[in-house]
Amino acid sequence: MKPEKPSGPIGSSVTLDGDWVRNATSRMDLTPRIEGRLAYTTDQRHLPGLLHGAILRSAHAHARITGVDISRAREMPGVHAVVSAADVPGPNRFGIVIRDQPVFCDERVRYEGDSIAAVAADTPEQALAALDVIEVGYQPLPVVSDAALAEQQVALHNSHEEHGGSNLLARETLERGDLEDAFSRCTVIVEHHYQTPRQMHAFMETEGGVAIPDDNGGVLFRVGCQSGHRDAEQLADILGLAHDQVTVESTATGGAFGGKDELTVQPAAGLLALKTGRPVMIHLDRFESCRTGIKRHPVTVKMTTGCDAAGRLLAHKVEAVLDTGAYASLGPAVLENYLDHATAPLYRIEAYRVSGRLVYTNNGVCGAFRGFGGNQATFAVESQLDALAGKLGMEPSAFRQINLRSPGDAGSRDQTVRWTAPPAEVLAAAVASPLWRCHDAGTGRWLTGTGMAMGAQGNGLGDGLPDSGGGRISLSPAGHICVEFGFSDYGQNIVESIIQSVCNGVGCRETDVEVALGNSRGPDSGPTSASRSSVLVHGVLARILPGWMNLVRGHAAGLSGHPEDRLVFGPGGLYFNDHQVLSYRELAASVNLDELSASASQDFPVAPDAEQPVGRYLQLQIATVARVAVDRLTGRVRVTDLHHVTAAGRVIYPPGYLGQIEGAAVMGQGMALTEDMTTRDGCYLADNLDQYLIPTFHDAPVQRVDVLDSTPEDDPFPIRGVGELGIEAVAPAITAAIEMATGVRIRRLPVDPGDLLVGMAAQEQAL
């Protein structure tokens, strides 16, 4: 049944279609990326003296190491160096939040991807052969594999005394109001358990990079990473070097999505480079990437939610367990974001208690992943709303409209938030989607259904975390406007967005702008994560450009003899009375370029009225409408259409906006239907993409992306980051569509065709 259309106007909207994309890309040369000719980090095989590295991984998910003998490996043909824990000159630990992961294990291994030693040789084959003769003695230990029971099992990190040396890494609770009283006044209460999978990033270019020693005892790293400055700091400590002896160049990568936020091959490559005095490249193959790479946190949660007879949400209780695996990585930040989203930030709820536990296990390592915990929480929250609406006999959209926040309302944690469009308008536009009009449940083999879910996503790293970034603008000797940021480019179109922003601000053409990213010697812009880059680019450029343009005008006036206040920036140079009087190249050749450089930085905006800074002050919204077809014979689900209504500020670069929403949505589709890195006794059951099934072009649905934008002209934050927004509501929209088609609501992801068939059979028997 098509949802009732909520009352109230629908704001002006724009559909990002092919014409928008073609017009926006006509002057941007994306051909190398599209055709696969963009050079990645591990394409640098031309370096003189290059050696190839390989890493020995643990043979057990959990064991004590009784000995490591690398003597035979050192004598193997082509081998130039073998390193282990004894060769680490600094702290033998790394980690973004807690440095608890060994560079090389010497006492204990905690997951099957743990590093024990590394080899540098003339060829990859010789390096692998040397690994085979390294002898490691193991004493197997009990494997902690069930997150729900982890706190009662053998502690994997005895140093964490905060929780008595148990496997509890972090615990957090958010609450408001009198929960017991609120539940006592509920007419309808629903309680369900939800489970989301351990998902793999599956980027095109697996983890890799090269370490190049210099003549002064330092190292240059060219790697795929998401924070060159943070990596350089950790690597300098590990290698026992001064911080200015380590440089990280974060080169273009074939995707990251959070999976390259943590150090991967860098410590081993750096140690081997210093040991040999030659460049060393390490590039994981797909099998090793599957085994060792960061994964999405699997979450199990019990959610209890109640409302009154009119559908007003009164009470909400959440009890979640997140499996962080063997090491912390960004687990504590993911827990915080999960709980933030579990408070249902789009909706008014009188009272809630949202609690979560983050536990260690031997199940690999989990960390940052697109959505960052938010989409796991939204799946459960939106499913709860549908369940309540069903109990009341109310349309899901009407139920949501009753509870949606309005502009000016405080956030779910009583903080100020900034929306770019009223939530009711986003909902109304979703209800007006043409996907509802074409609904036909089907009576043959294929059952079809349409469902909808909403989501909110905030930009920034979150509560209390250091979150600032800077940039620099100058004039290059070649006469280009050079813009530098520390952000990495891993396919999110940040270069194109920067170019568009500079062109809009200066009035120049794209070919006048040169962008330099990801060098730890340049400005520290913070990590390329949490959809923060676009916000900081806009804010920093807004601070830099006016002063820099005045600086350039002053020098140009002295050179040209024209009044400073009459000089205008334009394509190729500066103009007076519509005639170019000085090109950027001429200007660059006539002045000291150091005098034409300007820098600025800013703290990422947080809610201004809280004693403790509340992150995600800049809120984005999405409503996703999904249409599915379910095979009654096999239980397989095919997503045929997705329609996204977004409210995420102004669109600077349409192809980038469209690509981010569509790409994230397909990743969400994988989470909903096929992707799960399951484990047995701490070991992954899949080791390649023929067993771990990600959506392909064949599986990708037809997608439409609409943009609602009511951002005022004087809004200080008109630009938001959309890298994670598209994934937010996909899974609950798909499961809502499955329920419309079959009558079965799925609460464990990915959808298991067998479970769906059992549910469908039960539905048919009940009729």
CSV table of N, CA and C in Angstrom, one decimal, residues 229-328:
chain,number,residue,atom,x,y,z
A,229,HIS,N,49.5,12.9,8.1
A,229,HIS,CA,50.1,13.5,9.3
A,229,HIS,C,50.1,12.5,10.5
A,230,ARG,N,48.9,11.9,10.7
A,230,ARG,CA,48.8,11.0,11.8
A,230,ARG,C,49.7,9.8,11.6
A,231,ASP,N,49.7,9.3,10.4
A,231,ASP,CA,50.6,8.1,10.1
A,231,ASP,C,52.1,8.5,10.3
A,232,ALA,N,52.5,9.7,9.8
A,232,ALA,CA,53.9,10.1,10.0
A,232,ALA,C,54.3,10.1,11.4
A,233,GLU,N,53.4,10.6,12.3
A,233,GLU,CA,53.7,10.7,13.7
A,233,GLU,C,53.9,9.3,14.3
A,234,GLN,N,53.0,8.3,14.0
A,234,GLN,CA,53.1,7.0,14.5
A,234,GLN,C,54.3,6.3,14.0
A,235,LEU,N,54.6,6.5,12.7
A,235,LEU,CA,55.7,5.8,12.1
A,235,LEU,C,57.1,6.3,12.6
A,236,ALA,N,57.2,7.6,12.9
A,236,ALA,CA,58.4,8.1,13.4
A,236,ALA,C,58.6,7.5,14.8
A,237,ASP,N,57.6,7.4,15.6
A,237,ASP,CA,57.8,6.7,16.9
A,237,ASP,C,58.2,5.3,16.8
A,238,ILE,N,57.6,4.5,15.9
A,238,ILE,CA,57.9,3.1,15.7
A,238,ILE,C,59.3,2.9,15.2
A,239,LEU,N,59.8,3.8,14.3
A,239,LEU,CA,61.1,3.7,13.7
A,239,LEU,C,62.2,4.3,14.5
A,240,GLY,N,61.8,5.0,15.6
A,240,GLY,CA,62.8,5.6,16.4
A,240,GLY,C,63.4,6.8,15.8
A,241,LEU,N,62.7,7.5,15.0
A,241,LEU,CA,63.2,8.7,14.2
A,241,LEU,C,62.5,10.0,14.7
A,242,ALA,N,63.2,11.1,14.5
A,242,ALA,CA,62.5,12.4,14.8
A,242,ALA,C,61.4,12.6,13.8
A,243,HIS,N,60.4,13.3,14.2
A,243,HIS,CA,59.2,13.4,13.4
A,243,HIS,C,59.5,14.0,12.0
A,244,ASP,N,60.5,14.9,12.0
A,244,ASP,CA,60.8,15.6,10.7
A,244,ASP,C,61.6,14.7,9.8
A,245,GLN,N,61.9,13.4,10.2
A,245,GLN,CA,62.6,12.5,9.4
A,245,GLN,C,61.7,11.6,8.6
A,246,VAL,N,60.4,11.7,8.9
A,246,VAL,CA,59.4,10.8,8.2
A,246,VAL,C,58.4,11.7,7.4
A,247,THR,N,58.3,11.3,6.1
A,247,THR,CA,57.3,12.0,5.3
A,247,THR,C,56.4,11.0,4.7
A,248,VAL,N,55.1,11.3,4.7
A,248,VAL,CA,54.1,10.5,4.1
A,248,VAL,C,53.4,11.2,3.0
A,249,GLU,N,53.5,10.6,1.8
A,249,GLU,CA,52.7,11.1,0.6
A,249,GLU,C,51.6,10.2,0.4
A,250,SER,N,50.4,10.7,0.7
A,250,SER,CA,49.2,9.8,0.5
A,250,SER,C,48.7,10.0,-0.9
A,251,THR,N,49.1,9.0,-1.7
A,251,THR,CA,48.8,9.1,-3.2
A,251,THR,C,47.3,8.6,-3.4
A,252,ALA,N,46.9,8.8,-4.7
A,252,ALA,CA,45.5,8.4,-5.0
A,252,ALA,C,45.4,6.9,-4.9
A,253,THR,N,44.3,6.5,-4.4
A,253,THR,CA,44.0,5.1,-4.1
A,253,THR,C,42.7,4.6,-4.8
A,254,GLY,N,42.6,3.3,-5.0
A,254,GLY,CA,41.4,2.8,-5.5
A,254,GLY,C,40.4,2.5,-4.5
A,255,GLY,N,40.1,3.5,-3.7
A,255,GLY,CA,39.1,3.3,-2.6
A,255,GLY,C,39.7,3.1,-1.3
A,256,ALA,N,39.0,3.5,-0.2
A,256,ALA,CA,39.4,3.3,1.1
A,256,ALA,C,38.2,3.1,2.1
A,257,PHE,N,37.3,4.0,2.1
A,257,PHE,CA,36.0,3.8,2.9
A,257,PHE,C,36.3,3.6,4.4
A,258,GLY,N,37.4,4.0,4.9
A,258,GLY,CA,37.8,3.8,6.3
A,258,GLY,C,38.8,2.7,6.5
A,259,GLY,N,38.9,1.8,5.5
A,259,GLY,CA,39.8,0.6,5.6
A,259,GLY,C,41.3,1.0,5.6
A,260,LYS,N,41.7,2.2,5.2
A,260,LYS,CA,43.1,2.6,5.1
A,260,LYS,C,43.3,3.8,6.1
A,261,ASP,N,42.4,3.9,7.1
A,261,ASP,CA,42.6,4.9,8.2
A,261,ASP,C,43.7,4.4,9.1
A,262,GLU,N,43.8,3.1,9.3
A,262,GLU,CA,44.8,2.6,10.2
A,262,GLU,C,46.1,2.2,9.4
A,263,LEU,N,47.2,2.2,10.1
A,263,LEU,CA,48.4,1.7,9.5
A,263,LEU,C,48.2,0.3,9.0
A,264,THR,N,48.8,0.0,7.8
A,264,THR,CA,48.7,-1.4,7.2
A,264,THR,C,50.1,-2.0,7.0
A,265,VAL,N,50.7,-1.7,5.8
A,265,VAL,CA,52.0,-2.2,5.5
A,265,VAL,C,53.1,-1.3,5.9
A,266,GLN,N,52.8,-0.1,6.3
A,266,GLN,CA,53.9,1.0,6.5
A,266,GLN,C,55.0,0.6,7.5
A,267,PRO,N,54.6,0.1,8.7
A,267,PRO,CA,55.7,-0.2,9.6
A,267,PRO,C,56.7,-1.2,9.1
A,268,ALA,N,56.2,-2.3,8.5
A,268,ALA,CA,57.1,-3.3,8.0
A,268,ALA,C,57.9,-2.8,6.9
A,269,ALA,N,57.3,-2.1,6.0
A,269,ALA,CA,58.1,-1.5,4.8
A,269,ALA,C,59.1,-0.5,5.3
A,270,GLY,N,58.8,0.3,6.3
A,270,GLY,CA,59.8,1.3,6.8
A,270,GLY,C,61.0,0.6,7.4
A,271,LEU,N,60.7,-0.4,8.2
A,271,LEU,CA,61.8,-1.1,8.9
A,271,LEU,C,62.7,-1.8,7.9
A,272,LEU,N,62.1,-2.4,6.9
A,272,LEU,CA,62.9,-3.1,5.8
A,272,LEU,C,63.7,-2.1,5.0
A,273,ALA,N,63.1,-0.9,4.7
A,273,ALA,CA,63.8,0.1,4.0
A,273,ALA,C,65.1,0.6,4.7
A,274,LEU,N,64.9,0.9,6.0
A,274,LEU,CA,66.0,1.4,6.8
A,274,LEU,C,67.1,0.3,7.0
A,275,LYS,N,66.7,-1.0,7.1
A,275,LYS,CA,67.6,-2.1,7.2
A,275,LYS,C,68.5,-2.3,6.0
A,276,THR,N,67.8,-2.1,4.8
A,276,THR,CA,68.5,-2.4,3.5
A,276,THR,C,69.1,-1.1,2.9
A,277,GLY,N,68.6,0.0,3.2
A,277,GLY,CA,69.0,1.2,2.5
A,277,GLY,C,68.4,1.4,1.1
A,278,ARG,N,67.4,0.6,0.8
A,278,ARG,CA,66.8,0.6,-0.5
A,278,ARG,C,65.3,0.7,-0.4
A,279,PRO,N,64.6,1.2,-1.5
A,279,PRO,CA,63.1,1.2,-1.4
A,279,PRO,C,62.5,-0.2,-1.3
A,280,VAL,N,61.5,-0.3,-0.5
A,280,VAL,CA,60.8,-1.5,-0.3
A,280,VAL,C,59.3,-1.4,-0.5
A,281,MET,N,58.8,-2.2,-1.4
A,281,MET,CA,57.3,-2.1,-1.7
A,281,MET,C,56.7,-3.4,-1.1
A,282,ILE,N,55.5,-3.2,-0.4
A,282,ILE,CA,54.7,-4.3,0.1
A,282,ILE,C,53.3,-4.0,-0.5
A,283,HIS,N,52.8,-5.0,-1.1
A,283,HIS,CA,51.4,-4.9,-1.7
A,283,HIS,C,50.7,-6.2,-1.4
A,284,LEU,N,49.6,-6.1,-0.6
A,284,LEU,CA,48.9,-7.3,-0.2
A,284,LEU,C,48.0,-7.8,-1.4
A,285,ASP,N,48.0,-9.1,-1.6
A,285,ASP,CA,47.1,-9.6,-2.6
A,285,ASP,C,45.7,-9.7,-2.0
A,286,ARG,N,44.7,-10.1,-2.8
A,286,ARG,CA,43.4,-10.1,-2.3
A,286,ARG,C,43.2,-11.1,-1.1
A,287,PHE,N,43.9,-12.2,-1.2
A,287,PHE,CA,43.7,-13.2,-0.1
A,287,PHE,C,44.2,-12.6,1.2
A,288,GLU,N,45.4,-12.0,1.2
A,288,GLU,CA,45.9,-11.4,2.4
A,288,GLU,C,45.1,-10.2,2.9
A,289,SER,N,44.6,-9.5,2.0
A,289,SER,CA,43.7,-8.3,2.3
A,289,SER,C,42.4,-8.8,3.0
A,290,CYS,N,41.8,-9.9,2.5
A,290,CYS,CA,40.7,-10.5,3.1
A,290,CYS,C,41.0,-10.9,4.5
A,291,ARG,N,42.1,-11.5,4.7
A,291,ARG,CA,42.5,-12.1,6.0
A,291,ARG,C,42.9,-11.1,7.1
A,292,THR,N,43.5,-10.0,6.6
A,292,THR,CA,44.1,-9.1,7.6
A,292,THR,C,43.4,-7.7,7.6
A,293,GLY,N,42.7,-7.3,6.6
A,293,GLY,CA,42.2,-6.0,6.5
A,293,GLY,C,41.1,-5.6,7.5
A,294,ILE,N,41.0,-4.3,7.8
A,294,ILE,CA,39.9,-3.8,8.7
A,294,ILE,C,38.6,-4.2,8.2
A,295,LYS,N,37.6,-4.5,9.1
A,295,LYS,CA,36.3,-4.8,8.7
A,295,LYS,C,35.3,-3.9,9.4
A,296,ARG,N,34.0,-3.9,9.0
A,296,ARG,CA,33.0,-3.2,9.7
A,296,ARG,C,32.6,-4.0,11.0
A,297,HIS,N,32.3,-3.2,12.0
A,297,HIS,CA,31.9,-3.8,13.3
A,297,HIS,C,30.6,-4.6,13.1
A,298,PRO,N,30.5,-5.9,13.4
A,298,PRO,CA,29.2,-6.5,13.5
A,298,PRO,C,28.6,-6.1,14.8
A,299,VAL,N,27.3,-5.9,14.8
A,299,VAL,CA,26.5,-5.5,16.0
A,299,VAL,C,25.3,-6.4,16.2
A,300,THR,N,25.1,-6.7,17.5
A,300,THR,CA,23.9,-7.4,17.9
A,300,THR,C,23.2,-6.4,18.9
A,301,VAL,N,22.0,-6.2,18.8
A,301,VAL,CA,21.3,-5.2,19.6
A,301,VAL,C,19.9,-5.7,19.9
A,302,LYS,N,19.5,-5.5,21.2
A,302,LYS,CA,18.1,-5.6,21.6
A,302,LYS,C,17.5,-4.2,21.7
A,303,MET,N,16.4,-4.0,21.0
A,303,MET,CA,15.8,-2.6,21.0
A,303,MET,C,14.4,-2.7,21.4
A,304,THR,N,14.0,-1.9,22.4
A,304,THR,CA,12.6,-1.9,22.9
A,304,THR,C,12.1,-0.5,22.8
A,305,THR,N,11.0,-0.3,22.1
A,305,THR,CA,10.5,1.0,21.8
A,305,THR,C,9.0,1.1,22.0
A,306,GLY,N,8.5,2.2,22.5
A,306,GLY,CA,7.0,2.3,22.8
A,306,GLY,C,6.5,3.6,22.4
A,307,CYS,N,5.2,3.6,22.1
A,307,CYS,CA,4.5,4.9,21.8
A,307,CYS,C,3.1,4.9,22.4
A,308,ASP,N,2.4,6.0,22.4
A,308,ASP,CA,1.0,6.1,22.8
A,308,ASP,C,0.1,5.7,21.7
A,309,ALA,N,-1.2,5.8,22.0
A,309,ALA,CA,-2.2,5.4,21.0
A,309,ALA,C,-2.2,6.3,19.8
A,310,ALA,N,-1.7,7.5,19.9
A,310,ALA,CA,-1.7,8.4,18.8
A,310,ALA,C,-0.4,8.3,17.9
A,311,GLY,N,0.5,7.4,18.4
A,311,GLY,CA,1.7,7.2,17.6
A,311,GLY,C,2.9,8.0,18.1
A,312,ARG,N,2.7,8.7,19.2
A,312,ARG,CA,3.9,9.6,19.6
A,312,ARG,C,4.9,8.7,20.4
A,313,LEU,N,6.1,8.8,20.0
A,313,LEU,CA,7.2,8.0,20.6
A,313,LEU,C,7.4,8.5,22.0
A,314,LEU,N,7.4,7.5,23.0
A,314,LEU,CA,7.5,7.9,24.4
A,314,LEU,C,8.8,7.3,25.0
A,315,ALA,N,9.1,6.0,24.6
A,315,ALA,CA,10.2,5.3,25.3
A,315,ALA,C,11.0,4.5,24.4
A,316,HIS,N,12.3,4.4,24.6
A,316,HIS,CA,13.2,3.8,23.7
A,316,HIS,C,14.4,3.3,24.5
A,317,LYS,N,14.7,1.9,24.4
A,317,LYS,CA,15.8,1.3,25.2
A,317,LYS,C,16.6,0.5,24.2
A,318,VAL,N,17.9,0.7,24.3
A,318,VAL,CA,18.8,0.0,23.3
A,318,VAL,C,20.0,-0.6,24.2
A,319,GLU,N,20.2,-1.9,23.9
A,319,GLU,CA,21.3,-2.6,24.5
A,319,GLU,C,22.1,-3.3,23.3
A,320,ALA,N,23.3,-2.7,23.0
A,320,ALA,CA,24.1,-3.2,21.9
A,320,ALA,C,25.4,-3.7,22.3
A,321,VAL,N,25.9,-4.7,21.5
A,321,VAL,CA,27.2,-5.2,21.6
A,321,VAL,C,27.9,-5.1,20.3
A,322,LEU,N,29.1,-4.5,20.3
A,322,LEU,CA,29.9,-4.3,19.1
A,322,LEU,C,31.2,-5.1,19.2
A,323,ASP,N,31.5,-5.9,18.2
A,323,ASP,CA,32.7,-6.8,18.2
A,323,ASP,C,33.8,-6.0,17.5
A,324,THR,N,34.8,-5.5,18.3
A,324,THR,CA,35.9,-4.8,17.6
A,324,THR,C,37.1,-5.7,17.2
A,325,GLY,N,37.0,-6.9,17.5
A,325,GLY,CA,38.1,-7.8,17.1
A,325,GLY,C,39.3,-7.8,18.0
A,326,ALA,N,40.4,-8.0,17.5
A,326,ALA,CA,41.6,-8.2,18.4
A,326,ALA,C,42.2,-6.9,18.9
A,327,TYR,N,42.0,-5.8,18.2
A,327,TYR,CA,42.6,-4.5,18.6
A,327,TYR,C,41.6,-3.4,18.4
A,328,ALA,N,41.9,-2.3,19.1
A,328,ALA,CA,40.9,-1.2,19.2
A,328,ALA,C,40.6,-0.5,17.9
